[in-house]
PDB file of C-alpha atoms in Angstrom:
ATOM      1  CA  HIS A   1      50.285  24.649 -13.216  1.00 44.00           C
ATOM      2  CA  SER A   2      48.415  27.355 -15.120  1.00 49.00           C
ATOM      3  CA  LYS A   3      44.669  27.557 -15.572  1.00 58.00           C
ATOM      4  CA  MET A   4      43.219  26.928 -19.013  1.00 55.00           C
ATOM      5  CA  VAL A   5      41.330  29.810 -20.571  1.00 58.00           C
ATOM      6  CA  GLN A   6      37.607  29.168 -20.657  1.00 63.00           C
ATOM      7  CA  GLN A   7      35.497  30.758 -23.360  1.00 70.00           C
ATOM      8  CA  PRO A   8      31.744  30.702 -22.794  1.00 74.00           C
ATOM      9  CA  ILE A   9      29.412  30.295 -25.740  1.00 78.00           C
ATOM     10  CA  TYR A  10      25.928  31.655 -26.243  1.00 76.00           C
ATOM     11  CA  GLU A  11      23.002  29.545 -25.067  1.00 81.00           C
ATOM     12  CA  SER A  12      21.690  29.572 -28.642  1.00 82.00           C
ATOM     13  CA  ASP A  13      25.000  28.201 -29.973  1.00 78.00           C
ATOM     14  CA  ALA A  14      25.031  25.471 -27.313  1.00 80.00           C
ATOM     15  CA  LYS A  15      21.487  24.466 -28.271  1.00 80.00           C
ATOM     16  CA  ASN A  16      22.455  24.359 -31.950  1.00 75.00           C
ATOM     17  CA  ILE A  17      25.486  22.165 -31.179  1.00 77.00           C
ATOM     18  CA  LEU A  18      23.309  19.718 -29.226  1.00 75.00           C
ATOM     19  CA  LYS A  19      20.521  19.760 -31.808  1.00 76.00           C
ATOM     20  CA  ASN A  20      22.920  19.141 -34.698  1.00 76.00           C
ATOM     21  CA  ASN A  21      25.078  16.510 -33.002  1.00 74.00           C
ATOM     22  CA  LEU A  22      22.876  14.502 -30.653  1.00 70.00           C
ATOM     23  CA  ASN A  23      20.479  11.933 -31.991  1.00 68.00           C
ATOM     24  CA  ILE A  24      18.549  11.367 -28.794  1.00 65.00           C
ATOM     25  CA  SER A  25      14.810  11.138 -29.264  1.00 62.00           C
ATOM     26  CA  CYS A  26      13.996  11.888 -25.619  1.00 61.00           C
ATOM     27  CA  ILE A  27      15.650  15.330 -25.786  1.00 66.00           C
ATOM     28  CA  ASN A  28      13.598  18.040 -27.439  1.00 70.00           C
ATOM     29  CA  ILE A  29      15.592  21.154 -28.272  1.00 73.00           C
ATOM     30  CA  PRO A  30      13.061  23.763 -29.382  1.00 78.00           C
ATOM     31  CA  GLU A  31      13.412  26.254 -32.180  1.00 88.00           C
ATOM     32  CA  HIS A  32      14.682  29.667 -31.200  1.00 92.00           C
ATOM     33  CA  VAL A  33      15.457  33.066 -32.664  1.00 95.00           C
ATOM     34  CA  ILE A  34      18.034  35.663 -31.720  1.00 96.00           C
ATOM     35  CA  ILE A  35      17.299  39.374 -31.449  1.00 97.00           C
ATOM     36  CA  GLU A  36      20.363  41.591 -31.838  1.00 96.00           C
ATOM     37  CA  ASN A  37      18.760  44.558 -33.576  1.00 97.00           C
ATOM     38  CA  LEU A  38      15.391  46.138 -32.746  1.00 97.00           C
ATOM     39  CA  ALA A  39      14.906  46.998 -36.422  1.00 97.00           C
ATOM     40  CA  ASP A  40      14.734  43.237 -37.173  1.00 97.00           C
ATOM     41  CA  LEU A  41      11.683  42.457 -35.004  1.00 98.00           C
ATOM     42  CA  GLU A  42       9.145  42.553 -37.849  1.00 97.00           C
ATOM     43  CA  LEU A  43      11.345  40.460 -40.177  1.00 98.00           C
ATOM     44  CA  ILE A  44      11.970  37.898 -37.419  1.00 98.00           C
ATOM     45  CA  LYS A  45       8.189  37.560 -36.940  1.00 97.00           C
ATOM     46  CA  ILE A  46       7.559  37.168 -40.680  1.00 97.00           C
ATOM     47  CA  LEU A  47      10.255  34.477 -41.054  1.00 97.00           C
ATOM     48  CA  ASN A  48       9.184  32.528 -37.942  1.00 96.00           C
ATOM     49  CA  LYS A  49       5.411  32.019 -37.915  1.00 96.00           C
ATOM     50  CA  TRP A  50       5.625  29.939 -34.712  1.00 95.00           C
ATOM     51  CA  LEU A  51       6.350  33.144 -32.773  1.00 97.00           C
ATOM     52  CA  GLU A  52       2.712  34.212 -33.112  1.00 95.00           C
ATOM     53  CA  ILE A  53       1.274  30.773 -32.310  1.00 94.00           C
ATOM     54  CA  ASN A  54       3.175  29.798 -29.148  1.00 91.00           C
ATOM     55  CA  LYS A  55       3.595  31.311 -25.721  1.00 97.00           C
ATOM     56  CA  LEU A  56       7.244  32.356 -25.546  1.00 97.00           C
ATOM     57  CA  VAL A  57      10.277  32.695 -23.286  1.00 94.00           C
ATOM     58  CA  VAL A  58      12.695  35.606 -23.734  1.00 95.00           C
ATOM     59  CA  LYS A  59      16.012  36.216 -21.965  1.00 93.00           C
ATOM     60  CA  PRO A  60      19.414  37.759 -22.609  1.00 90.00           C
ATOM     61  CA  ASP A  61      21.802  35.428 -24.453  1.00 89.00           C
ATOM     62  CA  GLN A  62      25.082  36.974 -23.370  1.00 84.00           C
ATOM     63  CA  CYS A  63      26.982  34.288 -21.451  1.00 73.00           C
ATOM     64  CA  VAL A  64      25.950  35.463 -17.990  1.00 73.00           C
ATOM     65  CA  LYS A  65      24.664  33.590 -14.964  1.00 71.00           C
ATOM     66  CA  GLY A  66      21.712  34.519 -12.787  1.00 69.00           C
ATOM     67  CA  ARG A  67      19.332  35.856 -15.426  1.00 74.00           C
ATOM     68  CA  GLY A  68      16.284  34.425 -13.698  1.00 66.00           C
ATOM     69  CA  LEU A  69      17.209  35.712 -10.264  1.00 70.00           C
ATOM     70  CA  ALA A  70      17.885  39.136 -11.828  1.00 71.00           C
ATOM     71  CA  GLY A  71      14.356  39.246 -13.289  1.00 78.00           C
ATOM     72  CA  LEU A  72      15.652  38.934 -16.835  1.00 84.00           C
ATOM     73  CA  VAL A  73      13.537  36.011 -18.009  1.00 88.00           C
ATOM     74  CA  GLY A  74      10.130  36.694 -19.541  1.00 93.00           C
ATOM     75  CA  LEU A  75       7.801  33.674 -19.396  1.00 93.00           C
ATOM     76  CA  GLN A  76       4.611  32.803 -21.277  1.00 94.00           C
ATOM     77  CA  PHE A  77       4.786  35.963 -23.381  1.00 97.00           C
ATOM     78  CA  SER A  78       3.030  36.675 -26.652  1.00 98.00           C
ATOM     79  CA  TRP A  79       5.234  37.966 -29.482  1.00 98.00           C
ATOM     80  CA  ASN A  80       4.007  41.507 -28.736  1.00 98.00           C
ATOM     81  CA  ASN A  81       4.996  41.067 -25.063  1.00 98.00           C
ATOM     82  CA  VAL A  82       8.427  39.827 -26.181  1.00 98.00           C
ATOM     83  CA  CYS A  83       8.928  42.879 -28.403  1.00 98.00           C
ATOM     84  CA  ASN A  84       7.922  45.269 -25.609  1.00 98.00           C
ATOM     85  CA  TRP A  85      10.127  43.449 -23.072  1.00 97.00           C
ATOM     86  CA  VAL A  86      13.149  43.472 -25.403  1.00 97.00           C
ATOM     87  CA  MET A  87      12.632  47.174 -26.183  1.00 97.00           C
ATOM     88  CA  GLN A  88      12.573  47.912 -22.418  1.00 96.00           C
ATOM     89  CA  HIS A  89      15.851  46.054 -21.819  1.00 95.00           C
ATOM     90  CA  PHE A  90      17.788  46.490 -25.087  1.00 95.00           C
ATOM     91  CA  GLY A  91      20.842  48.718 -24.777  1.00 93.00           C
ATOM     92  CA  LYS A  92      20.453  49.063 -21.018  1.00 91.00           C
ATOM     93  CA  PRO A  93      23.368  48.431 -18.653  1.00 87.00           C
ATOM     94  CA  HIS A  94      22.974  45.603 -16.163  1.00 83.00           C
ATOM     95  CA  ASN A  95      25.079  44.094 -13.371  1.00 80.00           C
ATOM     96  CA  PHE A  96      25.427  40.324 -13.014  1.00 72.00           C
ATOM     97  CA  GLY A  97      27.341  39.958  -9.776  1.00 72.00           C
ATOM     98  CA  LYS A  98      30.859  41.204 -10.516  1.00 76.00           C
ATOM     99  CA  ILE A  99      30.173  41.522 -14.244  1.00 76.00           C
ATOM    100  CA  SER A 100      28.421  44.474 -15.852  1.00 80.00           C
ATOM    101  CA  GLY A 101      27.493  45.096 -19.433  1.00 84.00           C
ATOM    102  CA  VAL A 102      24.875  46.294 -21.873  1.00 89.00           C
ATOM    103  CA  LEU A 103      22.028  43.968 -22.858  1.00 90.00           C
ATOM    104  CA  ASN A 104      22.086  43.644 -26.647  1.00 94.00           C
ATOM    105  CA  ARG A 105      21.374  40.003 -27.524  1.00 93.00           C
ATOM    106  CA  PHE A 106      18.253  38.017 -26.634  1.00 95.00           C
ATOM    107  CA  ILE A 107      17.053  34.470 -27.258  1.00 94.00           C
ATOM    108  CA  VAL A 108      13.357  33.743 -27.811  1.00 97.00           C
ATOM    109  CA  GLU A 109      11.953  30.219 -27.796  1.00 94.00           C
ATOM    110  CA  PRO A 110       8.625  28.479 -27.230  1.00 94.00           C
ATOM    111  CA  PHE A 111       7.507  28.211 -23.620  1.00 92.00           C
ATOM    112  CA  VAL A 112       7.283  24.538 -22.696  1.00 84.00           C
ATOM    113  CA  LYS A 113       4.946  23.872 -19.791  1.00 82.00           C
ATOM    114  CA  HIS A 114       6.704  21.587 -17.320  1.00 76.00           C
ATOM    115  CA  GLU A 115       7.171  20.742 -13.686  1.00 79.00           C
ATOM    116  CA  LYS A 116      10.166  21.986 -11.692  1.00 76.00           C
ATOM    117  CA  ILE A 117      11.439  18.405 -11.349  1.00 75.00           C
ATOM    118  CA  GLU A 118      11.783  18.241 -15.162  1.00 75.00           C
ATOM    119  CA  GLU A 119      14.397  21.035 -15.271  1.00 79.00           C
ATOM    120  CA  HIS A 120      18.039  19.964 -15.548  1.00 78.00           C
ATOM    121  CA  PHE A 121      21.416  21.682 -15.874  1.00 80.00           C
ATOM    122  CA  LEU A 122      24.102  20.744 -18.410  1.00 78.00           C
ATOM    123  CA  CYS A 123      27.497  22.339 -18.947  1.00 78.00           C
ATOM    124  CA  ILE A 124      30.342  21.136 -21.168  1.00 79.00           C
ATOM    125  CA  LEU A 125      33.851  22.430 -20.487  1.00 79.00           C
ATOM    126  CA  SER A 126      36.591  21.639 -22.994  1.00 80.00           C
ATOM    127  CA  THR A 127      40.323  21.735 -22.416  1.00 81.00           C
ATOM    128  CA  LYS A 128      43.279  20.480 -24.424  1.00 82.00           C
ATOM    129  CA  ASP A 129      43.132  16.947 -22.999  1.00 86.00           C
ATOM    130  CA  TYR A 130      39.624  16.512 -21.587  1.00 84.00           C
ATOM    131  CA  ASP A 131      35.991  17.371 -22.011  1.00 82.00           C
ATOM    132  CA  THR A 132      34.172  17.733 -18.731  1.00 82.00           C
ATOM    133  CA  ILE A 133      30.414  17.279 -18.598  1.00 81.00           C
ATOM    134  CA  LEU A 134      28.751  18.882 -15.613  1.00 81.00           C
ATOM    135  CA  TYR A 135      25.198  17.678 -15.007  1.00 82.00           C
ATOM    136  CA  SER A 136      22.596  18.342 -12.360  1.00 83.00           C
ATOM    137  CA  PRO A 137      19.047  17.018 -12.096  1.00 79.00           C
ATOM    138  CA  LYS A 138      18.194  20.414 -10.541  1.00 78.00           C
ATOM    139  CA  GLY A 139      17.920  23.188 -13.103  1.00 78.00           C
ATOM    140  CA  GLY A 140      15.925  26.340 -13.604  1.00 73.00           C
ATOM    141  CA  VAL A 141      16.146  30.009 -12.777  1.00 69.00           C
ATOM    142  CA  ASP A 142      16.764  29.421  -9.062  1.00 71.00           C
ATOM    143  CA  ILE A 143      19.461  26.764  -9.496  1.00 73.00           C
ATOM    144  CA  GLY A 144      21.673  28.214  -6.751  1.00 71.00           C
ATOM    145  CA  ASP A 145      25.119  26.736  -6.098  1.00 74.00           C
ATOM    146  CA  ILE A 146      25.497  24.320  -9.003  1.00 75.00           C
ATOM    147  CA  LYS A 147      28.598  22.722  -7.484  1.00 76.00           C
ATOM    148  CA  SER A 148      26.639  21.426  -4.486  1.00 78.00           C
ATOM    149  CA  HIS A 149      24.320  19.168  -6.519  1.00 79.00           C
ATOM    150  CA  SER A 150      26.151  18.362  -9.764  1.00 81.00           C
ATOM    151  CA  PHE A 151      27.943  15.363 -11.178  1.00 79.00           C
ATOM    152  CA  CYS A 152      31.097  15.715 -13.200  1.00 82.00           C
ATOM    153  CA  ILE A 153      32.210  13.303 -15.929  1.00 80.00           C
ATOM    154  CA  LYS A 154      35.726  13.837 -17.279  1.00 83.00           C
ATOM    155  CA  ILE A 155      36.350  12.324 -20.706  1.00 83.00           C
ATOM    156  CA  LYS A 156      39.727  12.149 -22.435  1.00 85.00           C
ATOM    157  CA  ILE A 157      39.762  13.611 -25.923  1.00 83.00           C
ATOM    158  CA  ASN A 158      39.081  10.860 -28.510  1.00 83.00           C
ATOM    159  CA  GLU A 159      37.909   8.415 -25.816  1.00 81.00           C
ATOM    160  CA  ASP A 160      34.817   6.432 -26.724  1.00 78.00           C
ATOM    161  CA  LEU A 161      31.919   7.397 -24.505  1.00 74.00           C
ATOM    162  CA  THR A 162      29.371   4.629 -24.156  1.00 76.00           C
ATOM    163  CA  GLU A 163      25.931   4.615 -22.588  1.00 76.00           C
ATOM    164  CA  GLU A 164      27.226   1.950 -20.183  1.00 78.00           C
ATOM    165  CA  TYR A 165      30.058   4.231 -19.036  1.00 75.00           C
ATOM    166  CA  ILE A 166      27.627   7.057 -18.302  1.00 71.00           C
ATOM    167  CA  ALA A 167      25.123   4.735 -16.590  1.00 72.00           C
ATOM    168  CA  ASP A 168      27.884   3.214 -14.446  1.00 70.00           C
ATOM    169  CA  PHE A 169      29.152   6.677 -13.561  1.00 68.00           C
ATOM    170  CA  PHE A 170      25.761   7.764 -12.278  1.00 64.00           C
ATOM    171  CA  LYS A 171      25.247   4.519 -10.343  1.00 63.00           C
ATOM    172  CA  ILE A 172      28.610   4.939  -8.620  1.00 55.00           C
ATOM    173  CA  ASN A 173      28.294   8.680  -8.011  1.00 55.00           C
ATOM    174  CA  ALA A 174      24.555   9.076  -7.451  1.00 50.00           C
ATOM    175  CA  SER A 175      25.027  10.137  -3.837  1.00 48.00           C
ATOM    176  CA  ASP A 176      28.282  12.037  -4.331  1.00 45.00           C
ATOM    177  CA  PRO A 177      27.805  15.434  -6.026  1.00 46.00           C
ATOM    178  CA  ILE A 178      30.997  17.194  -6.925  1.00 43.00           C
ATOM    179  CA  SER A 179      32.555  19.551  -4.404  1.00 36.00           C
ATOM    180  CA  SER A 180      34.708  21.535  -6.804  1.00 34.00           C
ATOM    181  CA  ILE A 181      35.256  22.056 -10.481  1.00 33.00           C
TER     182      ILE A 181
END
């Protein structure tokens, strides 16, 4: 039995997929911009006026875990703070556990004031036969061992997924977080 290859996607791409495919009024997926070239900073600001109005969040968008614990999340920044922060980190090597690489892609979005209890974790894994949705009511930069407090819903490809199915799943499994993925 061989393992399926998993291909991570950028946080920005995941947000775009959700924004473009979910019609759920209670989920607000904020605007965001991507910085991949320092020469584009002025153009990004001109094309996205909200960057100068809102407090912002900036972080690498390179398919790595542990950004918050590594000090790689800037919170409540002005656009000028974002630019300075990105210039400090852009092109610099960084280690994420066993993975190392150069920081060269960043996501910037509005800072949304919220309580810790309002942070959640969502991951969607796709294989040939199933989509697996991994969900935890505990999210944020200090999420820790996701497997210890997550729920896993496995859905066959082309199976209808109803609100009742999801609600029943959480009622049945509310006290039984997954132990392995």
